[in-house]
Coordinates of C-alpha atoms in Angstrom, one line a residue:
Chain U
M1 CA 0.0 0.0 0.0
N2 CA 1.3 3.5 -0.9
I3 CA 0.8 6.6 1.2
L4 CA 1.7 10.0 -0.1
F5 CA 2.5 13.0 2.1
S6 CA 2.5 16.4 0.4
F7 CA 4.4 17.9 3.4
L8 CA 7.6 16.9 5.1
P9 CA 7.5 15.7 8.7
K10 CA 10.9 15.8 10.4
P11 CA 13.3 12.9 9.4
E12 CA 12.8 11.1 12.7
Q13 CA 9.0 11.4 12.4
Q14 CA 9.2 9.9 8.9
A15 CA 11.5 7.1 10.2
N16 CA 9.0 6.4 13.0
L17 CA 6.1 5.9 10.5
I18 CA 8.2 3.7 8.3
E19 CA 9.3 1.6 11.3
R20 CA 5.8 1.4 12.7
F21 CA 4.1 0.4 9.5
P22 CA 6.6 -1.9 7.7
H23 CA 4.1 -3.1 5.1
V24 CA 3.3 0.5 3.9
K25 CA 5.4 2.3 1.3
F26 CA 5.6 6.0 2.3
Y27 CA 6.3 8.9 -0.1
F28 CA 7.1 12.3 1.4
Q29 CA 7.1 15.0 -1.4
K30 CA 6.7 18.7 -1.3
P31 CA 5.3 19.6 -3.7
F32 CA 3.9 16.1 -4.5
D33 CA 4.5 14.3 -7.8
E34 CA 1.2 13.7 -9.6
E35 CA 2.5 10.2 -10.8
T36 CA 2.9 9.2 -7.1
L37 CA -0.6 10.4 -6.3
R38 CA -2.0 8.2 -9.1
N39 CA -0.7 5.1 -7.3
A40 CA -1.5 6.2 -3.7
E41 CA -4.3 4.7 -1.6
V42 CA -3.9 7.4 1.1
F43 CA -3.0 11.1 0.7
V44 CA -1.9 13.2 3.6
T45 CA -2.1 16.9 2.9
Y46 CA -2.6 20.4 4.5
G47 CA -5.7 20.5 2.2
E48 CA -4.6 23.4 -0.1
D49 CA -2.8 21.5 -2.9
I50 CA -5.4 19.1 -4.3
N51 CA -7.9 20.0 -7.1
A52 CA -10.6 18.2 -9.1
S53 CA -8.3 17.2 -11.9
H54 CA -5.8 15.6 -9.6
L55 CA -8.7 13.4 -8.3
E56 CA -9.7 12.3 -11.8
A57 CA -6.3 10.6 -12.2
A58 CA -6.0 9.2 -8.7
D59 CA -7.8 5.9 -9.3
R60 CA -6.6 4.1 -6.2
L61 CA -7.2 7.0 -3.8
K62 CA -9.5 5.9 -0.9
W63 CA -8.6 8.2 2.0
I64 CA -7.5 11.8 2.3
M65 CA -6.1 12.8 5.7
V66 CA -6.2 16.6 6.0
A67 CA -3.7 17.9 8.6
S68 CA -5.6 21.1 9.3
A69 CA -9.0 22.1 10.5
G70 CA -10.3 24.0 7.5
L71 CA -11.5 22.2 4.4
E72 CA -12.6 25.2 2.4
K73 CA -9.9 24.8 -0.3
M74 CA -10.7 21.1 -1.0
P75 CA -12.8 19.9 -4.0
L76 CA -15.4 18.3 -1.6
K77 CA -18.1 17.6 -4.2
E78 CA -15.7 15.6 -6.4
I79 CA -14.3 13.8 -3.4
A80 CA -17.9 12.9 -2.3
S81 CA -18.8 11.6 -5.7
R82 CA -15.8 9.3 -5.7
N83 CA -16.6 8.0 -2.2
I84 CA -13.2 9.0 -0.8
L85 CA -13.0 9.1 3.0
V86 CA -11.8 12.4 4.5
T87 CA -10.5 12.9 8.0
N88 CA -9.0 16.0 9.6
V89 CA -7.2 17.0 12.8
R90 CA -10.2 18.4 14.7
G91 CA -9.2 19.3 18.3
I92 CA -5.5 19.8 17.5
H93 CA -5.8 23.5 18.2
K94 CA -7.4 23.3 21.6
I95 CA -4.3 23.3 23.8
P96 CA -2.3 26.2 22.1
M97 CA -5.5 28.3 21.7
A98 CA -6.6 27.8 25.3
E99 CA -3.2 28.8 26.5
S100 CA -3.1 31.9 24.3
I101 CA -6.5 33.0 25.4
L102 CA -5.6 32.6 29.1
A103 CA -2.3 34.3 28.5
H104 CA -4.0 37.4 27.2
I105 CA -6.7 37.4 29.9
L106 CA -4.2 37.1 32.7
S107 CA -1.8 39.6 31.2
I108 CA -4.5 42.3 31.2
K109 CA -5.9 41.4 34.6
K110 CA -2.4 41.4 36.2
S111 CA -1.4 44.6 34.4
L112 CA 1.7 43.1 32.7
P113 CA 1.7 45.7 29.9
I114 CA 1.9 48.4 32.5
I115 CA 4.6 46.6 34.4
A116 CA 6.6 46.1 31.2
Q117 CA 6.2 49.8 30.3
N118 CA 7.5 50.8 33.7
Q119 CA 10.4 48.5 33.3
R120 CA 11.4 50.1 30.0
N121 CA 11.5 53.4 31.9
S122 CA 13.3 51.9 35.0
I123 CA 10.3 53.0 37.1
W124 CA 9.5 51.1 40.3
S125 CA 5.8 51.8 40.8
K126 CA 3.4 49.6 42.8
K127 CA 0.4 51.5 41.3
V128 CA -0.3 48.9 38.6
Y129 CA -3.9 48.3 39.6
S130 CA -4.1 44.6 38.8
S131 CA -7.3 42.7 39.5
E132 CA -8.4 39.1 39.8
L133 CA -9.7 36.5 37.5
Y134 CA -11.2 34.5 40.4
G135 CA -14.9 35.1 40.8
S136 CA -15.4 36.7 37.4
T137 CA -17.7 35.5 34.6
A138 CA -16.7 34.5 31.0
L139 CA -19.1 34.1 28.1
I140 CA -17.8 31.7 25.5
L141 CA -19.3 32.0 22.0
G142 CA -18.7 28.6 20.5
P143 CA -18.2 26.1 23.4
G144 CA -16.8 23.3 21.2
A145 CA -13.4 21.5 21.5
I146 CA -11.5 24.7 21.9
G147 CA -14.1 26.6 23.9
G148 CA -14.5 23.7 26.2
E149 CA -10.8 23.6 26.9
V150 CA -10.9 27.4 27.6
G151 CA -13.9 26.7 29.9
R152 CA -12.1 23.9 31.7
I153 CA -9.1 26.1 32.6
L154 CA -11.2 29.1 33.4
Q155 CA -13.1 27.0 35.9
A156 CA -9.8 26.0 37.5
F157 CA -9.2 29.7 38.1
G158 CA -12.6 30.0 39.8
V159 CA -14.3 31.7 36.8
H160 CA -18.0 31.1 36.1
T161 CA -18.5 30.0 32.5
I162 CA -21.5 30.6 30.2
G163 CA -21.5 28.9 26.9
C164 CA -23.4 30.3 23.9
N165 CA -24.2 28.3 20.8
R166 CA -27.1 28.0 18.4
S167 CA -29.2 25.6 20.5
G168 CA -28.3 26.6 24.0
E169 CA -27.9 22.9 24.9
P170 CA -25.4 21.9 27.6
S171 CA -21.8 21.8 26.7
D172 CA -18.7 20.5 28.6
F173 CA -17.1 22.9 31.2
M174 CA -19.9 25.5 30.9
D175 CA -21.7 26.3 34.2
D176 CA -24.6 27.9 32.2
M177 CA -25.7 27.9 28.6
T178 CA -27.5 30.4 26.4
S179 CA -28.3 30.5 22.7
F180 CA -27.5 33.1 20.0
S181 CA -31.1 34.4 20.2
E182 CA -30.9 34.9 24.0
L183 CA -27.3 36.3 23.9
K184 CA -28.3 39.9 24.8
R185 CA -29.7 38.8 28.1
A186 CA -26.4 37.0 29.1
L187 CA -24.0 39.7 28.0
P188 CA -24.5 42.1 31.0
K189 CA -23.2 39.3 33.3
A190 CA -19.9 38.7 31.4
D191 CA -16.5 40.2 32.3
F192 CA -15.0 38.4 29.3
V193 CA -16.8 37.8 26.0
I194 CA -14.7 35.2 24.1
S195 CA -15.6 34.3 20.5
I196 CA -14.2 31.1 19.0
L197 CA -16.9 30.9 16.4
P198 CA -16.1 29.7 12.9
S199 CA -17.3 31.7 9.9
T200 CA -20.7 30.4 8.8
V201 CA -23.9 31.9 7.5
E202 CA -25.2 32.1 11.1
T203 CA -22.2 33.6 12.7
K204 CA -21.3 36.3 10.1
N205 CA -22.0 39.7 11.7
L206 CA -23.6 37.9 14.7
L207 CA -22.4 40.7 17.0
T208 CA -24.0 44.0 16.4
N209 CA -23.8 47.5 18.0
E210 CA -26.6 46.5 20.3
H211 CA -24.7 43.5 21.6
F212 CA -21.8 45.7 22.5
H213 CA -24.2 48.1 24.2
C214 CA -25.3 45.2 26.4
M215 CA -21.8 44.4 27.6
K216 CA -20.2 45.7 30.9
P217 CA -18.2 48.9 30.4
T218 CA -15.4 46.9 32.0
A219 CA -15.8 43.9 29.7
I220 CA -12.9 42.5 27.6
F221 CA -14.0 41.3 24.2
M222 CA -11.8 38.6 22.7
N223 CA -12.0 37.3 19.1
F224 CA -10.1 34.1 18.4
G225 CA -12.6 32.6 16.0
R226 CA -13.1 34.5 12.7
G227 CA -13.0 38.2 12.0
D228 CA -16.4 38.4 10.3
V229 CA -18.3 37.7 13.6
V230 CA -18.4 41.5 14.0
K231 CA -18.0 44.3 11.5
E232 CA -14.8 46.2 12.3
E233 CA -16.6 49.6 12.4
V234 CA -19.0 48.2 15.0
L235 CA -16.1 47.1 17.2
L236 CA -14.2 50.3 16.6
Q237 CA -17.2 52.3 17.7
A238 CA -17.8 50.2 20.8
L239 CA -14.1 50.7 21.8
Q240 CA -14.1 54.5 21.0
N241 CA -17.4 55.0 22.9
N242 CA -16.2 52.9 25.9
Y243 CA -19.1 50.5 25.6
I244 CA -16.4 48.0 26.5
A245 CA -12.9 48.4 28.1
Y246 CA -10.7 46.2 26.0
A247 CA -10.5 44.1 22.9
V248 CA -8.0 41.3 22.2
L249 CA -8.1 40.3 18.6
D250 CA -6.3 37.4 16.9
V251 CA -8.5 37.5 13.8
F252 CA -9.7 40.3 11.6
E253 CA -12.1 41.0 8.7
S254 CA -9.0 41.4 6.5
E255 CA -5.7 39.8 7.3
P256 CA -2.9 40.9 7.5
L257 CA -4.2 44.0 9.2
K258 CA -3.4 47.0 7.2
E259 CA -0.4 49.1 8.4
D260 CA -2.6 52.2 8.9
H261 CA -5.5 50.4 10.7
P262 CA -6.5 52.3 13.8
F263 CA -6.4 49.1 15.9
W264 CA -2.5 49.1 15.9
K265 CA -2.3 52.3 17.9
M266 CA -5.3 51.9 20.3
E267 CA -4.3 51.6 23.9
N268 CA -7.3 49.3 24.6
V269 CA -6.7 46.9 21.7
V270 CA -4.3 44.0 21.5
V271 CA -3.4 43.0 17.9
S272 CA -2.3 39.4 17.8
P273 CA -1.4 38.4 14.2
H274 CA -3.6 35.2 14.0
V275 CA -1.0 33.1 15.9
S276 CA -3.0 31.8 18.8
S277 CA -3.2 28.3 17.4
H278 CA 0.5 28.1 16.6
S279 CA 2.4 25.3 18.3
S280 CA 5.6 23.4 18.1
Q281 CA 3.6 20.3 18.8
Y282 CA 1.3 20.7 15.7
I283 CA 2.9 18.0 13.5
V284 CA 3.4 15.7 16.4
R285 CA -0.3 15.8 17.2
A286 CA -1.4 15.5 13.6
L287 CA 0.8 12.4 13.2
D288 CA -0.6 10.9 16.4
I289 CA -4.1 11.2 15.0
F290 CA -2.9 9.8 11.6
T291 CA -1.2 6.9 13.3
E292 CA -4.3 6.0 15.3
N293 CA -6.4 6.1 12.1
L294 CA -3.9 4.3 9.9
T295 CA -3.7 1.4 12.5
K296 CA -7.5 1.1 12.3
W297 CA -7.5 1.5 8.5
L298 CA -5.0 -1.4 8.1
D299 CA -7.1 -3.5 10.6
E300 CA -10.2 -2.7 8.5
D301 CA -11.7 -1.2 11.6
P302 CA -14.2 1.4 10.4
S303 CA -14.1 3.5 13.6
L304 CA -11.7 6.2 12.4
I305 CA -11.7 9.4 14.3
N306 CA -12.3 12.9 12.9
V307 CA -14.2 11.6 9.8
I308 CA -15.7 14.5 7.8
D309 CA -19.3 14.5 6.7
L310 CA -18.8 15.8 3.2
E311 CA -22.4 17.0 2.9
R312 CA -22.0 19.3 5.9
G313 CA -18.4 20.1 5.2
Y314 CA -17.2 19.5 8.8
Chain L
M1 CA -16.9 43.9 74.3
N2 CA -14.7 46.4 72.5
I3 CA -12.9 45.7 69.2
L4 CA -10.4 48.2 67.8
F5 CA -9.3 48.3 64.2
S6 CA -6.2 50.3 63.4
F7 CA -7.1 50.5 59.7
L8 CA -10.3 51.6 57.9
P9 CA -12.4 49.1 56.0
K10 CA -14.8 50.6 53.6
P11 CA -18.0 52.1 55.2
E12 CA -20.2 49.2 54.0
Q13 CA -17.7 46.7 55.4
Q14 CA -17.8 48.5 58.7
A15 CA -21.6 48.5 58.6
N16 CA -21.6 44.8 57.9
L17 CA -19.6 44.0 60.9
I18 CA -21.7 46.2 63.2
E19 CA -24.9 44.6 61.9
R20 CA -23.5 41.1 62.2
F21 CA -22.2 41.5 65.7
P22 CA -24.7 43.7 67.5
H23 CA -23.3 43.0 71.0
V24 CA -19.8 44.2 70.0
K25 CA -18.6 47.8 70.1
F26 CA -16.4 48.5 67.1
Y27 CA -13.8 51.3 66.9
F28 CA -12.2 52.1 63.5
Q29 CA -9.2 54.4 64.0
K30 CA -6.2 55.2 61.8
P31 CA -4.0 55.9 63.6
F32 CA -5.5 54.3 66.7
D33 CA -6.0 56.1 69.9
E34 CA -4.1 54.6 72.8
E35 CA -6.9 55.2 75.2
T36 CA -9.2 53.0 73.0
L37 CA -6.6 50.2 72.9
R38 CA -6.5 50.3 76.7
N39 CA -10.2 49.2 76.8
A40 CA -10.1 46.8 73.8
E41 CA -10.4 43.1 74.1
V42 CA -9.6 42.5 70.4
F43 CA -7.1 44.5 68.3
V44 CA -7.2 44.2 64.5
T45 CA -4.0 45.6 62.8
Y46 CA -1.7 45.3 59.8
G47 CA 1.0 44.4 62.4
E48 CA 3.2 47.4 62.0
D49 CA 1.8 49.8 64.6
I50 CA 2.0 48.1 68.0
N51 CA 5.0 48.1 70.3
A52 CA 5.8 46.7 73.8
S53 CA 4.8 49.9 75.6
H54 CA 1.3 49.8 74.0
L55 CA 1.0 46.3 75.4
E56 CA 1.8 47.3 78.9
A57 CA -1.2 49.6 79.1
A58 CA -3.6 47.3 77.2
D59 CA -4.8 45.4 80.3
R60 CA -7.9 43.9 78.7
L61 CA -6.3 42.8 75.4
K62 CA -6.8 39.0 74.7
W63 CA -6.6 38.6 70.9
I64 CA -4.6 40.4 68.2
M65 CA -5.7 39.7 64.6
V66 CA -3.0 40.6 62.2
A67 CA -4.4 41.3 58.7
S68 CA -1.1 40.4 57.0
A69 CA 1.2 37.4 56.6
G70 CA 4.3 38.9 58.1
L71 CA 4.7 39.3 61.9
E72 CA 8.3 40.5 61.9
K73 CA 7.4 44.0 63.3
M74 CA 5.3 42.7 66.2
P75 CA 6.6 42.5 69.8
L76 CA 6.1 38.8 69.9
K77 CA 8.0 38.1 73.1
E78 CA 5.9 40.5 75.1
I79 CA 2.7 39.2 73.5
A80 CA 3.7 35.6 74.5
S81 CA 4.4 36.6 78.1
R82 CA 1.0 38.2 78.3
N83 CA -0.7 35.1 76.8
I84 CA -2.4 37.1 74.1
L85 CA -3.7 35.1 71.2
V86 CA -2.4 36.1 67.8
T87 CA -4.0 35.1 64.5
N88 CA -3.1 36.2 60.9
V89 CA -4.5 35.9 57.4
R90 CA -2.4 33.0 56.2
G91 CA -3.5 31.9 52.7
I92 CA -4.9 35.3 51.7
H93 CA -2.2 35.7 49.1
K94 CA -2.7 32.5 47.3
I95 CA -5.2 33.5 44.6
P96 CA -3.6 36.8 43.4
M97 CA -0.1 35.3 43.6
A98 CA -1.0 32.1 41.7
E99 CA -2.7 34.3 39.0
S100 CA 0.4 36.6 38.8
I101 CA 2.8 33.7 38.4
L102 CA 0.6 32.0 35.7
A103 CA 0.3 35.4 33.9
H104 CA 4.0 35.7 33.7
I105 CA 4.6 32.1 32.6
L106 CA 1.9 32.3 29.9
S107 CA 3.0 35.7 28.7
I108 CA 6.6 34.4 28.1
K109 CA 5.5 31.1 26.6
K110 CA 3.0 32.7 24.2
S111 CA 5.4 35.5 23.3
L112 CA 3.1 38.3 24.4
P113 CA 6.1 40.8 24.8
I114 CA 7.1 40.2 21.2
I115 CA 3.5 40.5 20.0
A116 CA 3.2 43.8 21.9
Q117 CA 6.5 45.1 20.5
N118 CA 5.3 44.3 16.9
Q119 CA 2.0 46.1 17.6
R120 CA 3.9 49.2 18.8
N121 CA 5.6 49.2 15.4
S122 CA 2.4 48.2 13.4
I123 CA 4.2 45.1 12.3
W124 CA 2.1 42.0 11.3
S125 CA 4.5 39.1 11.9
K126 CA 3.6 35.5 12.5
K127 CA 7.2 34.7 13.5
V128 CA 6.6 35.0 17.3
Y129 CA 7.8 31.5 18.2
S130 CA 5.4 30.8 21.0
S131 CA 5.6 27.5 22.8
E132 CA 3.4 25.4 25.1
L133 CA 3.0 25.1 28.8
Y134 CA 1.3 21.7 28.3
G135 CA 3.7 18.8 29.0
S136 CA 6.3 20.9 30.7
T137 CA 7.7 20.5 34.2
A138 CA 7.7 23.1 37.0
L139 CA 9.8 22.9 40.2
I140 CA 8.1 24.8 43.1
L141 CA 10.4 25.8 45.9
G142 CA 8.0 26.2 48.9
P143 CA 4.9 24.2 48.1
G144 CA 2.7 25.7 50.9
A145 CA -0.6 27.4 50.5
I146 CA 0.6 29.7 47.7
G147 CA 2.8 27.0 46.0
G148 CA 0.0 24.5 46.2
E149 CA -2.4 26.9 44.5
V150 CA 0.2 27.4 41.8
G151 CA 0.6 23.6 41.5
R152 CA -3.1 23.1 41.2
I153 CA -3.5 25.5 38.3
L154 CA -0.3 24.3 36.6
Q155 CA -1.7 20.7 36.7
A156 CA -4.9 21.9 35.1
F157 CA -2.6 23.1 32.2
G158 CA -1.0 19.7 32.0
V159 CA 2.2 20.6 33.7
H160 CA 4.1 18.1 35.8
T161 CA 4.8 19.6 39.3
I162 CA 7.7 18.9 41.6
G163 CA 7.6 20.4 45.0
C164 CA 10.7 21.1 47.0
N165 CA 10.8 21.8 50.8
R166 CA 13.0 20.9 53.7
S167 CA 11.7 17.4 54.4
G168 CA 10.7 16.3 50.9
E169 CA 7.4 15.0 52.3
P170 CA 4.3 14.9 50.0
S171 CA 2.5 18.2 49.5
D172 CA -0.8 19.0 47.8
F173 CA -0.9 19.4 44.0
M174 CA 2.7 18.2 43.6
D175 CA 3.3 15.1 41.4
D176 CA 6.7 14.6 42.9
M177 CA 8.6 15.9 45.8
T178 CA 12.3 16.6 46.6
S179 CA 14.1 18.2 49.5
F180 CA 16.5 21.2 49.7
S181 CA 19.5 18.8 50.0
E182 CA 18.4 16.8 46.8
L183 CA 17.5 19.9 44.8
K184 CA 20.4 19.7 42.3
R185 CA 19.2 16.4 41.1
A186 CA 15.7 17.7 40.3
L187 CA 16.7 21.0 38.7
P188 CA 17.7 19.5 35.3
K189 CA 14.1 18.3 34.8
A190 CA 12.5 21.7 35.3
D191 CA 11.3 24.1 32.6
F192 CA 10.2 26.5 35.4
V193 CA 11.9 27.0 38.8
I194 CA 9.5 29.0 40.9
S195 CA 10.5 30.2 44.4
I196 CA 7.8 31.2 46.9
L197 CA 10.1 30.6 49.9
P198 CA 10.0 33.0 52.9
S199 CA 13.2 34.4 54.2
T200 CA 14.5 32.1 57.0
V201 CA 18.0 30.9 58.1
E202 CA 17.6 27.9 55.9
T203 CA 16.4 29.7 52.7
K204 CA 18.8 32.6 52.7
N205 CA 21.3 32.1 49.8
L206 CA 19.8 28.7 49.3
L207 CA 20.4 28.9 45.5
T208 CA 24.0 29.1 44.5
N209 CA 25.9 29.3 41.2
E210 CA 26.0 25.5 41.1
H211 CA 22.2 25.3 41.3
F212 CA 21.8 27.6 38.3
H213 CA 24.4 25.5 36.5
C214 CA 22.1 22.5 37.0
M215 CA 19.1 24.2 35.3
K216 CA 18.1 23.8 31.7
P217 CA 19.5 26.6 29.5
T218 CA 15.9 27.1 28.4
A219 CA 14.6 27.3 32.1
I220 CA 12.7 30.3 33.4
F221 CA 13.6 31.2 37.0
M222 CA 10.8 33.0 38.9
N223 CA 11.3 34.6 42.3
F224 CA 8.0 35.4 44.1
G225 CA 9.2 34.6 47.6
R226 CA 11.9 36.7 49.1
G227 CA 14.9 38.3 47.3
D228 CA 17.6 36.8 49.6
V229 CA 17.0 33.2 48.4
V230 CA 19.8 34.0 45.8
K231 CA 22.5 36.6 45.8
E232 CA 21.9 39.1 43.0
E233 CA 25.4 38.7 41.5
V234 CA 24.8 34.9 41.3
L235 CA 21.5 35.4 39.4
L236 CA 23.0 38.1 37.2
Q237 CA 25.9 35.8 36.2
A238 CA 23.5 32.9 35.5
L239 CA 21.6 35.2 33.1
Q240 CA 24.6 36.8 31.5
N241 CA 26.2 33.3 30.9
N242 CA 23.0 31.8 29.6
Y243 CA 22.8 29.1 32.3
I244 CA 19.1 29.9 32.1
A245 CA 16.9 31.6 29.6
Y246 CA 14.8 34.0 31.6
A247 CA 14.1 35.4 35.1
V248 CA 10.9 36.9 36.3
L249 CA 11.5 38.7 39.6
D250 CA 8.8 40.1 41.9
V251 CA 11.2 40.4 44.9
F252 CA 14.8 41.7 45.2
E253 CA 17.6 41.8 47.8
S254 CA 17.0 45.5 48.1
E255 CA 13.6 47.1 47.3
P256 CA 12.8 49.3 45.5
L257 CA 15.3 48.2 42.8
K258 CA 17.8 50.9 42.2
E259 CA 17.3 53.0 39.1
D260 CA 20.7 52.0 37.6
H261 CA 20.3 48.3 38.4
P262 CA 21.2 46.1 35.3
F263 CA 18.0 44.0 35.7
W264 CA 15.9 46.9 34.3
K265 CA 17.4 46.8 30.9
M266 CA 18.0 43.1 30.5
E267 CA 16.0 41.5 27.7
N268 CA 15.7 38.2 29.6
V269 CA 14.5 39.7 32.9
V270 CA 11.1 40.8 34.0
V271 CA 11.1 43.3 36.8
S272 CA 7.8 43.2 38.7
P273 CA 7.7 45.7 41.6
H274 CA 6.7 43.3 44.4
V275 CA 3.0 43.5 43.4
S276 CA 2.2 39.9 42.7
S277 CA 0.1 39.6 45.9
H278 CA -1.9 42.8 45.3
S279 CA -5.6 42.3 45.1
S280 CA -8.7 44.3 45.3
Q281 CA -10.1 41.5 47.4
Y282 CA -7.5 41.7 50.1
I283 CA -9.7 43.4 52.8
V284 CA -12.7 41.4 51.8
R285 CA -10.8 38.1 52.5
A286 CA -9.2 39.4 55.7
L287 CA -12.6 40.3 57.0
D288 CA -14.0 36.9 56.0
I289 CA -11.3 35.2 58.1
F290 CA -11.9 37.7 61.0
T291 CA -15.6 37.2 60.9
E292 CA -15.2 33.4 61.1
N293 CA -12.8 33.7 64.0
L294 CA -14.9 36.3 65.9
T295 CA -18.0 34.1 65.6
K296 CA -16.0 31.3 67.3
W297 CA -14.5 33.7 69.8
L298 CA -17.9 34.9 70.9
D299 CA -19.1 31.3 71.1
E300 CA -16.0 30.4 73.2
D301 CA -15.1 27.9 70.5
P302 CA -11.3 27.5 70.8
S303 CA -10.9 26.2 67.1
L304 CA -9.9 29.6 65.6
I305 CA -8.1 29.5 62.3
N306 CA -4.6 30.8 61.5
V307 CA -3.5 30.8 65.1
I308 CA 0.2 31.8 65.4
D309 CA 2.7 29.7 67.4
L310 CA 4.5 32.5 69.1
E311 CA 7.6 30.4 69.8
R312 CA 8.1 29.6 66.1
G313 CA 6.8 32.9 64.9
Y314 CA 4.5 31.5 62.2

């Protein structure tokens, strides 16, 4: 059996796979050779390098493992019509993202930017006015794998967690739940409003001027999902009018953020360049998921993890 | 019964006490009036305003509640000879200190100072090289109330915790334990070495050049206990010779840190002006402890919390 990777794991990671699966012939090619794809049964890709015409020639292809969360650049219709299995690395972002979100929350609460500024000026000042996470309330828009991990850690800090999704049904590590349609009633309780929502028809421009009006003037809004959950002018206005105290943004309507964008220079905005999911452990975890699935695949065990429903697209 | 406070809780906090204990006469005075102390049975103080001569006149005094952790400015010998009970607010610092320590750890791991510097220059750069807390190892010097709280939260982040105290006996939220005498063997395992040790004969200059030599070159040393656990020239040398990667210091041999001290300008040092225990909740928590103890005192229940052993001094 031939397996083609269109990215290059580290030499020792490649060697581990070869040793672990002696009956499999592995090809590691970046960019991949179309001839090799034609003879491959399994294709492992970041999901940005395969198109419909590749598929036509790939007669033997039965499984595509996408080593990323997003499938928006894949020819899903053609894949579905060929009955090719697709799996991804869902959940791989939860640890680095939860750590990034907690880092930003704690940094602001414990006044680290002020402490750093005083250090640059060699100023010893105890007037840094830090406050506590303990006893506060966080509203998490999108309490899925990542949001649940954020909730779990926030609960360890003694934070009350409110999850918000379409249905309002219970979700792990959320003390309370609400739904998109009831959101305005929950917002006045939240010290942190954290969006980890993907971009869908339902989430696009979900947060309006009215929502920001409902938030506490001391609230910190954090966007770690997708930039289009709120129009930038709505957010800008909320910040300029002090409807909220702070925004921490890892995603934007348009990325990279333009050099002359007002967010860069605003005292109450943190601009993070869409790096919250970055991790030195990314490939390690992707290969762990792949190894688990390949073992099952070779055993003809159908219970692979992270199988994509090609109709829904996730 | 008369109770004298030598600091001023907020008016609503004073009102709460008066309402809750209608048979007690409360006096709130800053500075306190010696005549009032003479008639007080209970004295509530930060522990820096009472001397031996005050005690001589305070015939009726039976209990001193110290609303701080340190008792070094109290006339303990005279208090012991008069058989006056002393209680303090042990444990009151654990929440703000654990949050501060986690804030600094996460800030460094997730490259927040680099992200902030790029924002000041309006630079969108994904090359921030953040790493993960998950799967790392922390060595906690002084796994008491504060160290245990740090350990509990680190464990929630998936960090392996090693506690280090005099005896090496098990301690809450520590996966492993070691003792001061075995410390050098544990140091090479630690990604974080966090001191929360008080200043005692045993902890003074506990960490030598050799200890820093044993640490990982990538280790982050954090001092949130007392400055004299390591001589500043030893720490300076360890940082300049890259025995360790980073130091986060909330305490120093001499405070405030002098304006021309090299720490201020070092890229791999964070100078925090002894603020990690600061909290807006300090008085609230001190009054909670006091209320619990006063209730017992009035019921003649001897099981007061945070009673000081005046022989040992803690």
